[in-house]
Coordinates of C-alpha atoms and ligand atoms in Angstrom, one line a residue:
M284 CA -201.9 -85.8 98.4
T285 CA -202.1 -82.1 97.6
V286 CA -199.3 -82.4 95.0
R287 CA -201.5 -84.5 92.8
A288 CA -202.2 -82.7 89.6
P289 CA -205.6 -83.2 88.0
S290 CA -205.0 -86.5 86.2
P291 CA -205.2 -86.3 82.5
V292 CA -205.5 -90.0 82.5
Y293 CA -208.9 -90.5 83.8
R294 CA -211.4 -88.6 85.9
T295 CA -210.4 -89.0 89.5
R296 CA -213.7 -90.4 90.6
V297 CA -212.4 -94.0 91.1
C298 CA -209.5 -93.0 93.2
A299 CA -211.5 -90.6 95.2
L300 CA -214.1 -93.3 95.9
T301 CA -211.4 -95.8 96.9
L302 CA -209.7 -93.2 99.1
L303 CA -212.8 -92.3 100.9
A304 CA -213.7 -95.9 101.4
S305 CA -210.4 -97.2 102.6
L306 CA -207.7 -94.6 102.4
S307 CA -206.1 -97.0 100.0
A308 CA -202.4 -96.7 99.8
A309 CA -202.4 -98.5 96.5
C310 CA -204.6 -95.8 95.0
A311 CA -202.5 -93.1 96.4
R312 CA -199.3 -94.5 95.0
G313 CA -200.7 -95.3 91.7
G314 CA -202.7 -92.2 91.1
G315 CA -201.0 -89.3 92.7
D316 CA -197.4 -89.4 94.0
S317 CA -195.6 -87.3 91.4
T318 CA -192.2 -88.9 92.2
D319 CA -193.6 -92.3 91.3
A320 CA -192.2 -93.4 87.9
L321 CA -195.4 -95.3 87.1
A322 CA -197.9 -92.8 88.4
A323 CA -201.1 -92.6 86.5
H324 CA -200.6 -89.1 85.2
R325 CA -197.5 -90.1 83.3
F326 CA -199.6 -92.1 80.8
R327 CA -200.8 -89.5 78.3
T328 CA -204.2 -89.5 76.8
S329 CA -202.7 -87.4 73.9
G330 CA -200.2 -90.2 73.3
I331 CA -202.9 -92.8 72.9
E332 CA -205.0 -90.5 70.7
A333 CA -202.0 -89.6 68.4
H334 CA -201.0 -93.2 67.8
V335 CA -204.6 -94.4 67.2
R336 CA -205.4 -91.6 64.8
F337 CA -202.2 -92.2 62.8
L338 CA -202.4 -96.1 62.7
A339 CA -206.2 -96.1 62.0
S340 CA -206.0 -93.4 59.3
D341 CA -207.2 -94.2 55.8
L342 CA -203.7 -93.5 54.6
L343 CA -202.6 -96.8 56.1
E344 CA -205.3 -98.6 54.2
G345 CA -206.2 -101.1 56.9
R346 CA -202.7 -102.3 57.6
E347 CA -203.1 -105.8 56.0
A348 CA -200.1 -108.0 56.4
G349 CA -198.0 -108.0 53.2
T350 CA -199.3 -104.6 52.0
R351 CA -197.6 -101.1 51.9
G352 CA -200.1 -99.8 54.5
Y353 CA -198.8 -102.4 57.0
D354 CA -195.2 -101.6 56.2
L355 CA -195.8 -97.9 56.8
A356 CA -197.4 -98.8 60.2
A357 CA -194.3 -101.0 61.0
Q358 CA -192.0 -98.2 60.1
Y359 CA -194.0 -95.9 62.4
V360 CA -193.6 -98.3 65.3
A361 CA -189.9 -98.8 64.6
A362 CA -189.4 -95.0 64.6
Q363 CA -191.2 -94.7 67.9
F364 CA -189.0 -97.4 69.4
Q365 CA -185.9 -95.6 68.2
M366 CA -187.1 -92.3 69.5
L367 CA -187.5 -93.9 72.9
G368 CA -183.9 -95.2 72.8
L369 CA -185.0 -98.8 72.9
R370 CA -182.5 -101.4 71.6
P371 CA -183.3 -102.9 68.2
A372 CA -184.2 -106.6 68.7
G373 CA -185.1 -107.7 65.2
D374 CA -182.9 -109.0 62.4
E375 CA -179.3 -107.8 62.1
G376 CA -179.5 -104.9 64.4
T377 CA -182.8 -103.5 63.1
Y378 CA -186.2 -103.2 64.7
L379 CA -187.8 -105.5 62.1
Q380 CA -188.0 -109.3 62.0
R381 CA -188.8 -110.2 58.4
V382 CA -191.7 -112.7 58.2
P383 CA -191.9 -114.3 54.7
L384 CA -195.5 -115.3 54.0
Q385 CA -197.3 -117.4 51.4
A386 CA -200.8 -116.2 50.5
H387 CA -202.9 -119.0 48.9
W388 CA -206.4 -119.2 47.3
L389 CA -208.6 -122.0 46.2
V390 CA -209.3 -122.6 42.5
E391 CA -213.0 -123.1 43.0
E392 CA -213.7 -124.7 39.6
R393 CA -211.3 -127.5 40.4
A394 CA -212.7 -128.4 43.9
G395 CA -214.6 -131.7 43.8
M396 CA -216.3 -134.2 46.1
T397 CA -218.0 -137.5 45.1
V398 CA -219.4 -139.9 47.7
R399 CA -219.6 -143.6 46.5
P400 CA -221.8 -145.8 48.7
D401 CA -220.6 -149.4 48.7
G402 CA -222.4 -151.0 45.8
G403 CA -224.5 -147.9 45.0
P404 CA -224.3 -145.1 42.4
P405 CA -221.9 -142.2 43.1
N406 CA -223.2 -138.9 44.4
R407 CA -221.5 -135.9 42.9
L408 CA -221.7 -133.0 45.3
V409 CA -221.8 -129.3 44.5
F410 CA -219.0 -127.0 45.7
G411 CA -220.3 -124.1 47.9
Q412 CA -223.7 -125.7 48.3
D413 CA -222.9 -129.2 49.7
F414 CA -219.2 -128.8 50.7
I415 CA -216.2 -126.6 50.6
V416 CA -212.5 -127.5 50.7
G417 CA -209.5 -125.5 52.0
S418 CA -206.7 -124.2 49.8
S419 CA -203.2 -125.6 50.3
P420 CA -200.0 -123.6 50.7
T421 CA -197.9 -126.6 49.6
R422 CA -199.9 -128.4 46.9
E423 CA -201.0 -126.9 43.7
A424 CA -203.5 -129.7 43.3
A425 CA -204.4 -132.9 45.1
R426 CA -206.9 -135.6 44.8
V427 CA -207.6 -138.5 47.2
A428 CA -210.0 -141.4 46.8
A429 CA -210.4 -143.5 49.9
R430 CA -212.7 -145.2 52.2
A431 CA -214.3 -143.0 54.9
V432 CA -214.2 -143.6 58.7
F433 CA -216.3 -141.7 61.2
A434 CA -214.1 -140.7 64.2
G435 CA -216.5 -138.9 66.5
F436 CA -215.1 -135.5 67.5
G437 CA -211.7 -136.6 66.2
I438 CA -210.1 -135.9 69.6
D439 CA -207.5 -137.8 71.7
A440 CA -207.5 -136.1 75.1
P441 CA -205.8 -138.3 77.7
V442 CA -206.6 -135.9 80.5
F443 CA -210.3 -136.5 79.9
Q444 CA -209.9 -140.2 79.3
H445 CA -211.3 -139.5 75.8
N446 CA -209.9 -141.1 72.6
D447 CA -212.1 -141.0 69.5
Y448 CA -209.6 -143.1 67.6
E449 CA -209.6 -146.0 70.0
G450 CA -210.1 -149.2 68.0
L451 CA -210.4 -147.4 64.7
D452 CA -208.0 -147.9 61.8
V453 CA -207.8 -144.8 59.7
R454 CA -204.6 -145.5 57.8
G455 CA -205.1 -144.4 54.2
A456 CA -208.6 -143.2 54.9
V457 CA -210.6 -140.0 54.8
V458 CA -211.6 -139.2 58.4
V459 CA -215.1 -137.7 59.0
V460 CA -215.2 -135.8 62.3
L461 CA -217.8 -133.6 64.1
A462 CA -216.9 -130.0 64.6
G463 CA -216.2 -128.8 68.2
Y464 CA -215.7 -130.9 71.3
P465 CA -217.7 -132.9 73.8
S466 CA -219.9 -130.7 76.1
R467 CA -218.3 -132.2 79.2
F468 CA -214.9 -130.6 78.4
P469 CA -214.2 -127.2 80.0
S470 CA -214.3 -124.4 77.4
E471 CA -210.6 -123.5 77.2
E472 CA -209.4 -127.1 77.1
G473 CA -212.2 -127.8 74.6
A474 CA -211.1 -125.0 72.4
H475 CA -207.7 -126.5 72.3
Y476 CA -208.9 -130.0 71.4
G477 CA -211.6 -128.7 69.1
S478 CA -209.3 -126.6 67.0
R479 CA -208.8 -127.6 63.4
G480 CA -205.0 -127.8 63.8
V481 CA -205.1 -130.2 66.8
K482 CA -207.7 -132.3 65.1
A483 CA -205.7 -132.4 61.9
R484 CA -202.6 -133.5 63.8
A485 CA -204.6 -136.3 65.5
A486 CA -205.8 -137.6 62.1
A487 CA -202.5 -137.2 60.4
E488 CA -200.5 -139.0 63.1
R489 CA -202.8 -142.0 62.6
G490 CA -202.2 -142.1 58.9
A491 CA -205.4 -140.4 57.5
I492 CA -204.9 -138.7 54.1
G493 CA -207.9 -136.3 54.2
T494 CA -210.5 -135.0 56.5
I495 CA -214.2 -134.0 56.3
M496 CA -215.7 -131.9 59.1
V497 CA -219.4 -132.2 59.7
Y498 CA -221.7 -129.9 61.7
T499 CA -223.1 -130.3 65.2
D500 CA -226.1 -128.4 66.5
Q501 CA -223.8 -126.1 68.6
F502 CA -221.5 -125.5 65.6
E503 CA -224.4 -124.6 63.4
V504 CA -225.4 -121.9 65.8
R505 CA -221.9 -120.5 66.2
R506 CA -220.8 -120.7 62.6
P507 CA -223.8 -121.0 60.2
W508 CA -223.1 -122.6 56.8
T509 CA -224.0 -119.3 55.2
R510 CA -221.0 -117.8 57.0
A511 CA -218.7 -120.6 56.0
T512 CA -219.5 -120.0 52.4
A513 CA -219.6 -116.2 52.5
N514 CA -216.0 -115.7 51.4
L515 CA -215.1 -118.6 49.2
D516 CA -212.5 -116.6 47.3
A517 CA -210.8 -115.4 50.6
M518 CA -207.1 -115.6 50.9
S519 CA -205.4 -117.8 53.4
M520 CA -201.8 -117.3 54.6
T521 CA -199.0 -119.2 56.2
W522 CA -195.4 -118.4 57.0
I523 CA -192.4 -119.7 55.1
G524 CA -189.7 -121.5 57.1
A525 CA -186.0 -121.3 56.9
D526 CA -186.1 -124.2 54.4
G527 CA -188.1 -122.0 52.0
R528 CA -191.2 -124.1 52.4
P529 CA -194.6 -122.9 53.5
H530 CA -195.4 -124.1 57.0
D531 CA -197.7 -127.0 57.0
E532 CA -198.2 -129.0 60.2
T533 CA -200.0 -131.9 58.5
P534 CA -198.7 -132.3 54.9
S535 CA -200.0 -135.9 54.8
L536 CA -203.5 -134.6 54.8
Q537 CA -204.0 -133.8 51.2
V538 CA -207.5 -132.4 51.1
N539 CA -209.6 -131.0 54.0
A540 CA -213.3 -130.4 53.5
L541 CA -216.3 -129.0 55.4
M542 CA -219.7 -130.5 54.6
S543 CA -222.9 -128.6 54.8
P544 CA -225.4 -129.7 57.4
A545 CA -227.9 -130.5 54.7
A546 CA -225.6 -132.7 52.7
A547 CA -223.7 -134.6 55.4
A548 CA -226.2 -137.4 55.7
V549 CA -225.0 -139.0 52.4
L550 CA -221.7 -139.9 54.2
F551 CA -223.6 -142.1 56.6
E552 CA -225.7 -144.0 54.1
G553 CA -225.6 -147.7 54.8
A554 CA -223.7 -147.1 58.1
P555 CA -224.8 -148.6 61.4
R556 CA -225.9 -145.1 62.6
S557 CA -227.2 -142.1 60.7
Y558 CA -225.9 -138.5 60.7
A559 CA -229.0 -137.5 62.6
D560 CA -228.3 -140.2 65.2
V561 CA -224.7 -139.1 65.9
R562 CA -225.6 -135.4 65.8
A563 CA -228.3 -135.9 68.4
E564 CA -225.9 -137.9 70.6
A565 CA -223.2 -135.1 70.2
V566 CA -225.4 -132.5 71.9
E567 CA -224.7 -134.0 75.4
G568 CA -222.4 -136.9 74.7
A569 CA -219.7 -138.1 72.4
P570 CA -220.7 -140.6 69.7
R571 CA -218.1 -143.4 69.1
G572 CA -216.6 -143.8 65.7
F573 CA -217.2 -146.5 63.2
P574 CA -216.2 -147.3 59.6
L575 CA -218.6 -145.7 57.1
A576 CA -220.1 -147.6 54.1
V577 CA -218.9 -145.1 51.6
S578 CA -215.7 -144.1 49.9
V579 CA -215.0 -140.5 49.1
D580 CA -213.3 -138.7 46.2
L581 CA -211.9 -135.3 47.2
A582 CA -210.0 -132.8 45.1
Q583 CA -208.6 -129.3 45.6
A584 CA -206.4 -127.0 43.5
S585 CA -204.7 -123.8 44.8
W586 CA -202.7 -120.9 43.6
S587 CA -200.3 -118.9 45.7
E588 CA -198.2 -115.8 45.9
L589 CA -195.3 -114.7 48.1
R590 CA -195.7 -111.8 50.4
T591 CA -193.3 -110.3 53.0
S592 CA -194.2 -108.6 56.2
A593 CA -192.4 -107.9 59.5
N594 CA -192.7 -108.1 63.2
V595 CA -191.4 -105.0 65.0
V596 CA -189.2 -105.7 68.0
A597 CA -187.4 -103.6 70.6
A598 CA -185.8 -104.3 74.0
L599 CA -185.6 -102.2 77.2
P600 CA -182.5 -103.7 78.9
G601 CA -183.1 -104.7 82.6
S602 CA -181.3 -103.1 85.4
D603 CA -180.4 -106.2 87.4
P604 CA -177.2 -108.0 86.1
A605 CA -178.5 -111.3 87.4
L606 CA -181.9 -111.0 85.8
R607 CA -181.5 -108.8 82.7
D608 CA -181.0 -111.8 80.4
E609 CA -184.6 -112.7 81.1
Y610 CA -187.3 -111.1 79.1
V611 CA -190.9 -110.2 79.7
V612 CA -192.7 -109.7 76.4
L613 CA -195.4 -107.1 75.8
L614 CA -197.0 -107.8 72.5
G615 CA -199.9 -106.8 70.3
H616 CA -200.8 -107.2 66.7
L617 CA -200.2 -104.3 64.3
D618 CA -202.0 -105.7 61.3
H619 CA -205.7 -105.6 60.4
L620 CA -207.9 -106.6 57.5
G621 CA -206.9 -104.1 54.8
I622 CA -209.2 -103.0 52.0
G623 CA -212.2 -105.2 51.4
E624 CA -215.9 -105.4 50.7
A625 CA -217.6 -102.0 51.2
V626 CA -220.0 -101.6 54.1
N627 CA -222.1 -98.4 54.0
G628 CA -219.8 -97.1 51.3
D629 CA -216.6 -97.6 53.2
R630 CA -214.0 -100.1 52.0
I631 CA -211.1 -99.4 54.4
Y632 CA -211.0 -101.6 57.5
N633 CA -209.1 -99.2 59.7
G634 CA -209.0 -101.4 62.8
A635 CA -209.0 -98.5 65.3
I636 CA -210.0 -100.7 68.3
D637 CA -208.6 -103.9 66.7
N638 CA -205.8 -103.2 67.2
A639 CA -204.5 -99.7 66.8
A640 CA -205.7 -99.2 70.3
G641 CA -203.6 -102.1 71.6
I642 CA -200.4 -100.8 69.8
A643 CA -201.0 -97.3 71.1
A644 CA -201.2 -98.7 74.7
M645 CA -198.0 -100.6 74.1
L646 CA -196.2 -97.5 72.7
E647 CA -197.4 -95.4 75.6
A648 CA -196.3 -98.0 78.2
A649 CA -192.9 -98.3 76.4
R650 CA -192.5 -94.5 76.6
V651 CA -193.2 -94.3 80.3
L652 CA -191.0 -97.3 81.1
A653 CA -188.1 -96.1 78.9
N654 CA -188.2 -92.7 80.6
A655 CA -188.4 -94.0 84.1
E656 CA -185.4 -93.2 86.3
E657 CA -185.3 -96.8 87.5
R658 CA -185.6 -99.5 84.9
P659 CA -187.3 -102.8 85.6
R660 CA -184.9 -105.6 86.8
R661 CA -185.6 -108.0 83.9
S662 CA -185.5 -106.8 80.3
I663 CA -188.8 -105.9 78.5
L664 CA -189.3 -106.9 74.9
F665 CA -191.8 -104.9 73.0
L666 CA -193.2 -106.8 70.1
A667 CA -195.7 -105.6 67.4
V668 CA -196.7 -108.7 65.3
T669 CA -198.0 -109.0 61.8
A670 CA -200.6 -111.3 60.4
E671 CA -202.7 -111.9 63.5
E672 CA -205.8 -111.6 61.4
K673 CA -204.5 -114.4 59.1
G674 CA -204.3 -116.9 62.0
L675 CA -201.8 -115.6 64.6
L676 CA -198.9 -116.0 62.1
G677 CA -196.5 -113.2 63.2
S678 CA -196.6 -114.4 66.8
D679 CA -196.3 -118.0 65.7
Y680 CA -193.2 -117.1 63.7
F681 CA -191.7 -115.1 66.5
S682 CA -192.4 -117.8 69.1
R683 CA -190.7 -120.4 66.9
R684 CA -187.8 -118.2 65.9
P685 CA -187.5 -115.7 68.7
T686 CA -184.8 -113.1 68.3
V687 CA -183.8 -113.7 72.0
S688 CA -183.4 -117.3 73.3
L689 CA -186.8 -118.9 73.9
D690 CA -186.0 -120.1 77.4
R691 CA -185.2 -116.5 78.4
L692 CA -188.8 -115.5 77.6
V693 CA -190.3 -115.7 81.1
A694 CA -193.8 -114.3 80.3
A695 CA -196.0 -112.7 77.6
V696 CA -198.5 -110.0 78.2
N697 CA -200.8 -109.4 75.2
L698 CA -202.7 -106.3 74.1
D699 CA -205.5 -107.1 71.7
M700 CA -208.5 -105.0 71.0
P701 CA -209.0 -103.1 74.2
V702 CA -212.6 -101.8 73.8
L703 CA -211.9 -98.2 74.6
L704 CA -215.5 -97.1 74.2
Y705 CA -216.3 -96.4 77.9
E706 CA -214.7 -95.5 81.1
F707 CA -213.8 -98.9 82.6
T708 CA -213.3 -99.5 86.3
D709 CA -212.5 -103.2 86.2
V710 CA -210.3 -105.5 84.0
I711 CA -210.6 -109.1 82.9
A712 CA -207.3 -111.0 82.8
F713 CA -207.7 -114.0 80.4
G714 CA -205.3 -116.7 81.5
S715 CA -205.1 -115.5 85.1
E716 CA -206.1 -118.9 86.6
H717 CA -203.3 -120.8 84.8
S718 CA -200.2 -119.3 86.2
T719 CA -198.7 -117.0 88.9
L720 CA -199.4 -114.1 86.4
G721 CA -202.9 -114.0 87.9
Q722 CA -201.3 -112.7 91.1
A723 CA -199.3 -110.0 89.2
A724 CA -202.5 -108.9 87.4
E725 CA -204.4 -108.8 90.7
A726 CA -201.7 -106.6 92.4
A727 CA -201.4 -104.3 89.4
A728 CA -205.2 -103.9 89.1
K729 CA -205.4 -103.1 92.8
R730 CA -202.6 -100.5 92.5
A731 CA -204.5 -98.9 89.6
G732 CA -207.7 -98.8 91.7
L733 CA -209.3 -101.3 89.4
T734 CA -211.0 -104.6 90.3
L735 CA -210.1 -107.8 88.6
T736 CA -213.3 -109.5 87.5
P737 CA -213.8 -113.1 86.3
D738 CA -214.1 -113.9 82.6
P739 CA -217.7 -112.9 81.7
M740 CA -217.7 -115.1 78.5
P741 CA -215.9 -118.3 79.3
E742 CA -217.7 -120.1 76.5
Q743 CA -215.6 -118.0 74.0
A744 CA -212.3 -119.4 75.3
I745 CA -210.6 -116.1 74.6
F746 CA -207.4 -117.3 76.2
T747 CA -206.8 -119.6 73.2
R748 CA -207.7 -117.1 70.6
S749 CA -205.1 -114.3 70.4
D750 CA -201.3 -113.9 69.9
H751 CA -200.2 -114.8 73.4
Y752 CA -201.5 -118.3 72.8
R753 CA -198.5 -118.9 70.5
F754 CA -196.3 -118.3 73.4
V755 CA -198.4 -120.5 75.6
E756 CA -197.8 -123.3 73.0
R757 CA -194.1 -122.8 73.5
G758 CA -194.6 -123.1 77.3
V759 CA -194.4 -119.4 78.2
P760 CA -196.9 -118.3 80.9
S761 CA -199.1 -115.6 79.4
I762 CA -201.9 -113.2 80.2
F763 CA -204.2 -111.0 78.2
L764 CA -206.2 -108.1 79.6
A765 CA -209.5 -106.7 78.5
T766 CA -211.5 -103.8 79.7
G767 CA -214.0 -105.0 82.2
W768 CA -217.8 -104.8 82.0
N769 CA -218.8 -103.4 85.3
T770 CA -218.5 -99.7 85.2
Q771 CA -219.4 -97.9 88.3
V772 CA -221.4 -95.4 86.2
A773 CA -224.0 -97.9 85.5
E774 CA -223.7 -101.6 86.4
G775 CA -223.1 -103.6 83.2
A776 CA -222.8 -100.5 80.9
G777 CA -219.3 -101.8 80.0
G778 CA -220.8 -105.1 78.9
Q779 CA -223.3 -103.4 76.7
A780 CA -220.6 -101.3 75.0
F781 CA -218.4 -104.3 74.7
T782 CA -220.9 -106.6 73.1
G783 CA -222.3 -103.7 71.1
F784 CA -218.8 -103.3 69.6
L785 CA -218.6 -107.1 68.8
Q786 CA -222.0 -107.0 67.1
G787 CA -221.4 -103.8 65.3
P788 CA -218.1 -102.2 64.1
Y789 CA -215.9 -105.3 64.9
H790 CA -214.2 -106.5 61.8
R791 CA -216.1 -103.9 59.7
P792 CA -214.9 -100.6 58.1
Q793 CA -216.8 -98.9 60.9
D794 CA -214.1 -99.8 63.4
D795 CA -212.5 -96.4 62.8
V796 CA -212.0 -93.2 64.7
G797 CA -215.6 -92.1 63.9
Q798 CA -216.4 -94.2 67.0
P799 CA -216.6 -92.3 70.4
I800 CA -213.2 -93.6 71.5
D801 CA -212.3 -92.8 75.1
F802 CA -208.6 -92.1 74.7
A803 CA -208.3 -91.5 78.5
A804 CA -209.4 -95.1 79.0
G805 CA -206.6 -96.1 76.7
A806 CA -204.1 -94.3 78.9
K807 CA -205.5 -96.1 81.9
F808 CA -205.2 -99.4 80.0
A809 CA -201.5 -98.6 79.2
W810 CA -201.0 -97.8 82.8
V811 CA -202.4 -101.1 84.2
N812 CA -200.4 -103.1 81.6
A813 CA -197.2 -101.3 82.5
L814 CA -197.9 -102.1 86.2
I815 CA -198.3 -105.8 85.4
L816 CA -195.2 -105.8 83.3
T817 CA -193.0 -104.2 86.1
Q818 CA -194.6 -106.5 88.6
I819 CA -193.4 -109.5 86.6
A820 CA -190.1 -107.9 85.7
N821 CA -189.2 -107.0 89.3
A822 CA -190.2 -110.2 91.1
D823 CA -187.4 -112.3 92.5
Q824 CA -188.8 -115.4 90.8
P825 CA -189.9 -115.7 87.2
P826 CA -193.6 -116.6 86.7
R827 CA -194.6 -120.2 86.6
W828 CA -197.6 -122.3 85.6
N829 CA -199.8 -123.3 88.4
E830 CA -199.2 -126.8 89.8
G831 CA -200.9 -129.4 87.5
D832 CA -202.3 -126.7 85.1
F833 CA -203.6 -128.1 81.9
F834 CA -201.8 -125.7 79.6
G835 CA -198.6 -125.8 81.7
E836 CA -198.5 -129.6 81.5
L837 CA -199.5 -129.8 77.9
F838 CA -196.9 -127.4 76.6
A839 CA -194.2 -127.9 79.2
R840 CA -190.9 -126.6 78.0
R841 CA -188.7 -129.4 76.8
P842 CA -185.0 -128.9 77.5
Ligands
ZN975 ZN1 -209.3 -108.8 64.5

């Protein structure tokens, strides 16, 4: 005990308390033994600070995917990997995996929507006021004119014995669906079925040629119409496949629209039930679908531009000849929002917390692991991905075209937006209830003298909303840690700092190093993630999904 140097990682209060209470061996190992390769003091506060200050500097101009600022950040991470002696694991012996991207925008003047009631005069709707349409990466222009069919939430979920398409013929039709999912679905499963992508696939598989989404009460609270129309000239992005074509999961859906809550009633004119009726039923229940008494004319036009960006990838080879062909992935997104609308005179969206902090934790964990005398048994893959802010694109690209064989990826641990604005004493592990990774997180947290607390915001379905989810979709058990809310300084102070960040600097230029960033908390965060990583990498068995787990079953790896 006496050899323990004052830890630069975090003030020793937590360990001291734990020791007094239980003489916890876990804390002693993690915090103090200077021979321990993963002792707390090896994770440097200065390392976290240096990485965050560089990556979040104005010089990098917000690191938007496809810009020079991002490329500089990628070169920085590649240089760090090289300095640590990690093996390049990108394209052709480099640290970079090139990700071709297509940026696309809507030509607003050419967006159109007309609703024609059977036997009545047509209603021409106003873009931006009554409806909006999405731009397309693959079609410069498209126009559909077809009958409309209301399909409830537009969800086919066999596990919940729920199929909105039962008995409906939507071939050649425009499908009208409610946003979100039935209230009886659990939030993470609901987030999966309620996502636009999954709904679009359900509609396309049944032969629909366009979709219109309409609001529910819940959706209006979560995403007010004013927010949907705030950035009509915003760029969308998708990746370009080996065939040179932009990725489009549902090319048969030619136009996809969102209708304002005030205008949507027109779609239900002459139908057996009104928009108000189905919307009221959707609060607690799930209205059944029916053919509408209107046809709809929808048009969109888009323009696009090619961009290139890169994921940065490096490997630390495992020490066990029997296990070293298996990889545990530690990933985080390197991109942010770039230069945009000024807020308080600042136009650079530096993304210090989102996600320079996560990349800093990855680099610091990589440094400690690479310098440890004993390497983990399995190999570790460090992956800094691009275009997360454009829809998890870099991670999607990597998970579909991994630079090591997909069935060798045994787990993914994600670092996204650790809110390093307070001294945390607990961690939240999103995804811990789905696989044996929950036990790894539990053991690592315990060793770090931290408690693992349950998800304080299950309604947000965070598990489905960051890069690791692309690995989940390929069947890889994944976990994602966040700083907990229950500091011992003041109960709930962490929660206040956390929600204060989300309501304030998050996705604004003010997410910069002007915030009171606790870099020591960053070192502690790197530490606990490195502990999880080694826990997984050294276990005799690879992680597996829990028996009968929803995500494990849904995305089971096909041989
Ligand atoms: Zn973000």
